[in-house]
Short mmCIF file of C-alpha atoms and ligand atoms in Angstrom, two decimals:
data_model
loop_
_atom_site.label_atom_id
_atom_site.label_comp_id
_atom_site.label_asym_id
_atom_site.label_seq_id
_atom_site.Cartn_x
_atom_site.Cartn_y
_atom_site.Cartn_z
CA UNK A 295 40.85 390.71 20.53
CA UNK A 296 38.70 387.29 20.72
CA UNK A 297 36.25 387.71 23.47
CA UNK A 298 33.31 389.96 23.57
CA UNK A 299 33.11 391.83 27.08
CA UNK A 300 30.17 394.39 27.51
CA UNK A 301 31.08 397.72 28.41
CA UNK A 302 29.70 399.18 31.79
CA UNK A 303 27.08 401.78 31.24
CA UNK A 304 27.85 405.38 32.22
CA UNK A 305 24.87 407.33 32.33
CA UNK A 306 26.05 410.83 32.63
CA UNK A 307 24.32 413.42 30.45
CA UNK A 308 27.58 415.66 30.73
CA UNK A 309 29.57 413.31 28.67
CA UNK A 310 29.62 414.29 25.15
CA UNK A 311 29.30 410.81 23.78
CA UNK A 312 26.77 408.22 24.68
CA UNK A 313 27.72 404.66 25.82
CA UNK A 314 27.35 402.60 22.44
CA UNK A 315 27.36 399.18 22.86
CA UNK A 316 26.74 398.86 19.12
CA UNK A 317 29.82 401.34 18.47
CA UNK A 318 31.24 400.09 15.30
CA UNK A 319 34.95 400.14 16.34
CA UNK A 320 34.14 398.68 19.78
CA UNK A 321 36.62 396.01 20.93
CA UNK A 322 38.58 396.02 17.54
CA UNK A 323 42.16 396.20 17.10
CA UNK A 324 43.61 398.85 14.99
CA UNK A 325 46.50 396.99 13.13
CA UNK A 326 46.50 398.17 9.37
CA UNK A 327 45.08 401.00 7.41
CA UNK A 328 43.62 398.45 5.44
CA UNK A 329 40.83 398.25 7.94
CA UNK A 330 39.66 401.47 7.09
CA UNK A 331 37.12 402.52 4.40
CA UNK A 332 36.32 406.20 3.27
CA UNK A 333 33.33 406.00 5.37
CA UNK A 334 35.34 404.89 8.65
CA UNK A 335 37.77 407.64 7.95
CA UNK A 336 34.91 410.29 7.87
CA UNK A 337 33.65 408.55 10.96
CA UNK A 338 36.94 408.73 12.88
CA UNK A 339 37.60 412.52 11.79
CA UNK A 340 33.98 413.51 13.08
CA UNK A 341 35.14 412.04 16.57
CA UNK A 342 38.60 413.77 16.42
CA UNK A 343 36.73 416.98 15.46
CA UNK A 344 34.38 416.67 18.71
CA UNK A 345 37.76 415.69 20.69
CA UNK A 346 39.45 418.96 19.52
CA UNK A 347 36.15 421.17 20.55
CA UNK A 348 36.26 419.50 23.92
CA UNK A 349 39.88 419.89 24.41
CA UNK A 350 39.70 423.48 23.61
CA UNK A 351 36.60 423.78 25.79
CA UNK A 352 37.45 421.99 28.72
CA UNK A 353 40.98 420.44 28.44
CA UNK A 354 39.89 416.92 30.07
CA UNK A 355 36.77 415.24 30.42
CA UNK A 356 35.46 411.84 31.92
CA UNK A 357 34.66 409.99 28.89
CA UNK A 358 36.86 406.97 29.83
CA UNK A 359 37.09 407.26 33.38
CA UNK A 360 38.16 404.18 35.10
CA UNK A 361 39.83 402.89 31.74
CA UNK A 362 43.59 402.01 31.73
CA UNK A 363 45.71 402.03 28.69
CA UNK A 364 49.07 400.08 28.63
CA UNK A 365 51.54 401.88 26.44
CA UNK A 366 54.15 399.35 25.61
CA UNK A 367 56.95 400.58 23.34
CA UNK A 368 59.90 398.35 22.46
CA UNK A 369 61.31 401.33 20.19
CA UNK A 370 61.99 404.85 21.29
CA UNK A 371 58.99 407.36 20.65
CA UNK A 372 58.21 410.89 21.45
CA UNK A 373 55.16 412.01 20.00
CA UNK A 374 53.14 408.64 19.55
CA UNK A 375 53.86 407.60 23.09
CA UNK A 376 53.34 410.87 24.55
CA UNK A 377 50.14 411.73 22.50
CA UNK A 378 48.54 408.65 23.53
CA UNK A 379 49.26 409.37 27.20
CA UNK A 380 47.94 413.02 26.84
CA UNK A 381 44.87 411.48 24.69
CA UNK A 382 44.01 409.00 27.62
CA UNK A 383 44.14 411.37 30.31
CA UNK A 384 42.37 413.84 28.69
CA UNK A 385 39.83 411.50 28.27
CA UNK A 386 39.85 410.71 32.27
CA UNK A 387 41.45 407.37 31.87
CA UNK A 388 45.04 406.25 33.11
CA UNK A 389 48.09 404.96 31.77
CA UNK A 390 50.55 402.17 32.42
CA UNK A 391 53.79 403.53 30.61
CA UNK A 392 56.19 400.80 29.59
CA UNK A 393 58.45 402.80 27.52
CA UNK A 394 61.74 401.42 28.65
CA UNK A 395 61.21 397.78 27.95
CA UNK A 396 64.71 396.89 29.21
CA UNK A 397 63.27 397.68 32.71
CA UNK A 398 60.66 395.28 32.30
CA UNK A 399 60.36 391.69 32.08
CA UNK A 400 61.24 391.75 28.60
CA UNK A 401 64.75 392.17 29.43
CA UNK A 402 64.50 388.74 31.22
CA UNK A 403 63.55 387.30 27.81
CA UNK A 404 59.87 387.29 28.04
CA UNK A 405 58.26 386.81 24.81
CA UNK A 406 55.84 389.55 23.36
CA UNK A 407 52.71 387.06 23.68
CA UNK A 408 53.30 386.60 27.36
CA UNK A 409 53.88 390.57 27.92
CA UNK A 410 50.63 391.22 26.12
CA UNK A 411 48.87 388.59 28.41
CA UNK A 412 50.31 390.16 31.39
CA UNK A 413 49.31 393.75 30.66
CA UNK A 414 45.70 392.82 29.49
CA UNK A 415 45.09 391.78 32.86
CA UNK A 416 45.59 395.33 34.09
CA UNK A 417 44.79 397.43 31.05
CA UNK A 418 41.83 397.86 28.86
CA UNK A 419 43.86 398.56 25.68
CA UNK A 420 47.33 398.21 24.75
CA UNK A 421 49.33 400.51 22.27
CA UNK A 422 52.23 398.54 21.12
CA UNK A 423 55.37 399.58 19.07
CA UNK A 424 57.50 396.91 18.21
CA UNK A 425 60.53 396.38 16.05
CA UNK A 426 59.10 393.50 14.06
CA UNK A 427 56.82 393.63 11.18
CA UNK A 428 53.76 391.78 12.15
CA UNK A 429 54.25 392.06 16.15
CA UNK A 430 50.97 393.90 16.45
CA UNK A 431 48.93 391.20 14.65
CA UNK A 432 50.91 388.42 16.68
CA UNK A 433 49.90 390.33 19.81
CA UNK A 434 46.24 390.67 18.70
CA UNK A 435 46.15 386.89 18.03
CA UNK A 436 46.71 386.20 22.04
CA UNK A 437 44.89 389.37 23.36
CA UNK A 438 41.39 389.60 24.64
CA UNK A 439 41.63 393.34 24.77
CA UNK A 440 42.14 395.77 21.70
CA UNK A 441 45.44 396.35 20.33
CA UNK A 442 46.72 399.51 18.70
CA UNK A 443 49.41 399.18 16.38
CA UNK A 444 51.93 402.30 17.02
CA UNK A 445 54.59 401.11 14.47
CA UNK A 446 55.59 397.41 13.65
CA UNK A 447 59.15 397.71 12.41
CA UNK A 448 59.32 398.82 8.87
CA UNK A 449 55.81 397.59 8.28
CA UNK A 450 53.08 400.16 9.21
CA UNK A 451 52.08 403.16 11.50
CA UNK A 452 48.44 403.24 10.93
CA UNK A 453 47.34 405.85 13.66
CA UNK A 454 50.23 408.09 12.22
CA UNK A 455 48.60 407.67 8.81
CA UNK A 456 45.19 408.65 10.10
CA UNK A 457 46.73 411.98 11.69
CA UNK A 458 48.34 412.59 8.61
CA UNK A 459 45.27 412.39 6.41
CA UNK A 460 43.34 414.51 8.87
CA UNK A 461 46.24 417.16 8.63
CA UNK A 462 45.70 417.11 4.81
CA UNK A 463 42.14 417.54 5.19
CA UNK A 464 42.08 420.26 7.68
CA UNK A 465 44.68 422.04 5.98
CA UNK A 466 43.91 421.52 2.05
CA UNK A 467 40.17 420.74 2.29
CA UNK A 468 39.73 417.95 0.01
CA UNK A 469 41.94 415.05 -0.66
CA UNK A 470 40.50 413.97 -3.96
CA UNK A 471 42.57 415.65 -7.14
CA UNK A 472 45.69 416.34 -4.86
CA UNK A 473 49.12 415.41 -5.83
CA UNK A 474 51.12 414.16 -3.05
CA UNK A 475 55.06 413.57 -3.27
CA UNK A 476 56.55 411.43 -0.53
CA UNK A 477 60.21 411.93 -0.14
CA UNK A 478 63.46 410.37 1.63
CA UNK A 479 63.63 406.91 2.98
CA UNK A 480 60.61 405.04 1.42
CA UNK A 481 61.71 401.46 1.85
CA UNK A 482 62.02 401.49 5.62
CA UNK A 483 59.44 404.44 6.71
CA UNK A 484 56.35 402.90 7.84
CA UNK A 485 54.64 405.97 8.00
CA UNK A 486 54.90 406.48 4.06
CA UNK A 487 53.73 402.87 3.79
CA UNK A 488 50.46 403.27 5.62
CA UNK A 489 49.87 406.85 4.26
CA UNK A 490 50.29 405.41 0.71
CA UNK A 491 47.80 402.87 1.51
CA UNK A 492 45.09 405.14 2.82
CA UNK A 493 45.51 407.66 0.01
CA UNK A 494 44.68 405.03 -2.15
CA UNK A 495 41.10 405.42 -1.15
CA UNK A 496 41.10 408.61 -2.90
CA UNK A 497 41.68 410.06 -6.40
CA UNK A 498 45.23 411.10 -5.87
CA UNK A 499 48.59 411.12 -7.62
CA UNK A 500 51.66 410.01 -5.90
CA UNK A 501 55.21 410.74 -6.70
CA UNK A 502 57.90 408.80 -4.77
CA UNK A 503 61.38 410.66 -4.57
CA UNK A 504 64.29 408.58 -2.92
CA UNK A 505 67.67 407.34 -3.55
CA UNK A 506 67.75 404.06 -5.69
CA UNK A 507 68.21 401.70 -2.42
CA UNK A 508 65.44 403.50 -0.42
CA UNK A 509 62.56 403.04 -3.04
CA UNK A 510 59.05 402.46 -1.96
CA UNK A 511 58.56 398.66 -1.70
CA UNK A 512 57.20 397.06 -4.74
CA UNK A 513 54.40 395.24 -2.74
CA UNK A 514 52.92 398.69 -1.90
CA UNK A 515 53.63 399.98 -5.36
CA UNK A 516 51.59 396.97 -6.66
CA UNK A 517 48.71 397.40 -4.28
CA UNK A 518 48.00 400.92 -5.55
CA UNK A 519 48.73 399.99 -9.02
CA UNK A 520 45.75 397.52 -8.67
CA UNK A 521 43.45 400.24 -7.37
CA UNK A 522 44.42 402.64 -10.45
CA UNK A 523 46.26 405.23 -8.42
CA UNK A 524 48.82 407.20 -10.99
CA UNK A 525 52.22 406.55 -9.23
CA UNK A 526 55.83 407.64 -10.45
CA UNK A 527 59.25 407.09 -8.98
CA UNK A 528 62.05 409.82 -9.22
CA UNK A 529 65.36 410.53 -7.92
CA UNK A 530 65.20 414.16 -7.84
CA UNK A 531 62.56 416.46 -6.22
CA UNK A 532 62.60 419.34 -8.80
CA UNK A 533 60.70 417.81 -11.62
CA UNK A 534 57.81 417.21 -9.40
CA UNK A 535 57.73 419.90 -6.64
CA UNK A 536 56.02 422.37 -8.50
CA UNK A 537 52.81 420.29 -9.27
CA UNK A 538 52.93 418.93 -5.54
CA UNK A 539 50.12 419.85 -3.20
CA UNK A 540 51.63 417.80 -0.31
CA UNK A 541 55.31 417.09 0.26
CA UNK A 542 55.60 414.37 2.79
CA UNK A 543 59.33 414.44 4.17
CA UNK A 544 60.69 411.49 5.55
CA UNK A 545 63.88 410.76 7.83
CA UNK A 546 66.51 408.24 6.53
CA UNK A 547 66.43 405.66 9.42
CA UNK A 548 69.60 404.93 10.63
CA UNK A 549 68.25 402.26 12.86
CA UNK A 550 67.39 400.14 9.92
CA UNK A 551 70.60 399.86 8.17
CA UNK A 552 72.87 396.96 8.86
CA UNK A 553 75.73 398.75 7.38
CA UNK A 554 76.31 402.39 8.85
CA UNK A 555 78.41 403.27 5.60
CA UNK A 556 75.41 402.41 3.29
CA UNK A 557 73.36 404.91 6.05
CA UNK A 558 76.21 407.44 5.58
CA UNK A 559 76.09 407.13 1.68
CA UNK A 560 72.31 408.31 1.75
CA UNK A 561 71.93 410.14 4.46
CA UNK A 562 71.17 414.01 3.72
CA UNK A 563 70.34 413.15 0.31
CA UNK A 564 67.39 415.64 0.28
CA UNK A 565 67.31 418.76 2.41
CA UNK A 566 64.33 421.18 2.28
CA UNK A 567 65.51 424.87 2.56
CA UNK A 568 63.52 428.05 1.63
CA UNK A 569 65.10 428.18 -1.45
CA UNK A 570 63.85 424.52 -2.46
CA UNK A 571 60.35 425.50 -1.73
CA UNK A 572 60.79 428.90 -3.97
CA UNK A 573 59.57 426.47 -7.01
CA UNK A 574 56.68 425.10 -4.91
CA UNK A 575 52.97 426.31 -5.03
CA UNK A 576 51.67 428.86 -2.50
CA UNK A 577 49.06 426.88 -1.34
CA UNK A 578 50.71 423.52 -0.50
CA UNK A 579 51.80 421.85 2.48
CA UNK A 580 55.06 420.30 3.89
CA UNK A 581 54.81 417.34 6.50
CA UNK A 582 56.73 415.42 8.11
CA UNK A 583 56.17 412.72 10.85
CA UNK A 584 59.10 413.83 12.65
CA UNK A 585 61.79 413.49 14.21
CA UNK A 586 63.50 415.53 11.38
CA UNK A 587 67.48 415.09 11.36
CA UNK A 588 68.20 417.71 9.06
CA UNK A 589 65.80 416.90 6.23
CA UNK A 590 64.08 420.12 6.67
CA UNK A 591 66.00 423.00 7.77
CA UNK A 592 64.87 425.17 10.57
CA UNK A 593 64.47 428.39 8.42
CA UNK A 594 61.35 426.52 6.84
CA UNK A 595 59.62 426.41 10.15
CA UNK A 596 58.20 429.85 9.74
CA UNK A 597 56.91 429.36 6.11
CA UNK A 598 52.97 428.79 6.52
CA UNK A 599 53.42 425.90 4.35
CA UNK A 600 55.21 424.14 7.14
CA UNK A 601 52.40 421.89 8.47
CA UNK A 602 54.48 419.61 10.33
CA UNK A 603 54.11 420.87 14.07
CA UNK A 604 50.22 421.50 13.19
CA UNK A 605 50.39 417.83 12.24
CA UNK A 606 51.49 416.59 15.80
CA UNK A 607 48.56 418.31 17.53
CA UNK A 608 46.18 416.41 15.03
CA UNK A 609 47.73 413.41 16.51
CA UNK A 610 46.46 414.23 19.69
CA UNK A 611 42.59 414.37 18.51
CA UNK A 612 43.17 411.22 16.24
CA UNK A 613 44.42 409.11 19.18
CA UNK A 614 41.56 410.42 21.53
CA UNK A 615 39.14 409.55 18.87
CA UNK A 616 40.60 405.87 18.29
CA UNK A 617 40.88 404.92 22.23
CA UNK A 618 37.24 406.34 22.43
CA UNK A 619 35.92 404.47 19.51
CA UNK A 620 37.76 400.84 20.71
CA UNK A 621 36.44 401.37 24.18
CA UNK A 622 32.92 401.79 22.68
CA UNK A 623 32.40 405.40 23.76
CA UNK A 624 32.28 406.74 20.04
N1 LIG B 176 58.28 408.81 14.23
C1 LIG B 176 57.85 408.05 12.81
C2 LIG B 176 57.89 406.65 13.21
O1 LIG B 176 57.98 405.97 14.14
C3 LIG B 176 59.06 408.31 12.19
C4 LIG B 176 60.63 408.00 12.18
O2 LIG B 176 60.88 407.68 13.36
O3 LIG B 176 61.23 408.77 11.35
O4 LIG B 176 57.90 405.67 12.12
#
């Protein structure tokens, strides 16, 4: 986002939020969780809370009436794409959905910068998912409108991490003092990259449980070490599960492997069943960014500690909050 464009004033006393020209996130891109401080998180979650109340009370309202979101997805998505669509529509705005880039000019070889320059002529904000690390930053360099990173390859997935953290806050109260165990594909899982960084703003302890070839990248471990976060790596879950407050399970990401036989050697490395949770605390939560491909058995779904479906719903409120924030309405 390079040029400041003043917002149109909407003086509607029925709107829950005023038009705020000085709104702190107005016109900003959301590219990485590194942009967020603890105060920013509290602010975002406060807005998300208001959104939740409004959705419960009226379903949809006209906060972003007249605004258009371009949903530009170069990789598959169910939750991120549809929750951003729902978020925009519940706020009274509309959406240009480009979920199948192969039916757009991308299939003719159009570059990402040119596609972004095109969409910003028609939309006020662009949500971008792309298969390359750094793609959202590249888009933001050329765009005048805010870019929201909805996953850049194996890089980051900041809006997921925000909803993950909101889930932890809503389900367990305080983040300080928690032990978080991340399990599965920590190398390619962009959600755990973003979440680990975000958690480093709190006094947490993090365990990484993964096969040797899927361990958390050194870059992230190094960043958290500098912030004094206690971290430990394991191959097995059992030693750390009894002390875990948040078990964050991830899918082994088949699409990131060049050699399918290597994928086959690690897929199914961990499966959470009701028996697995027998040694877990009564008051803890199991999370997953989804989709799950067998890492959590369906019998776990009825356990009150299974928070992954509730987690999806928090995504709607967080994404409503982010859209309102970058469009200057919160
Ligand atoms: N939905 C998440 C992502 O887009 C996690 C996953 O695909 O496994 O990163």
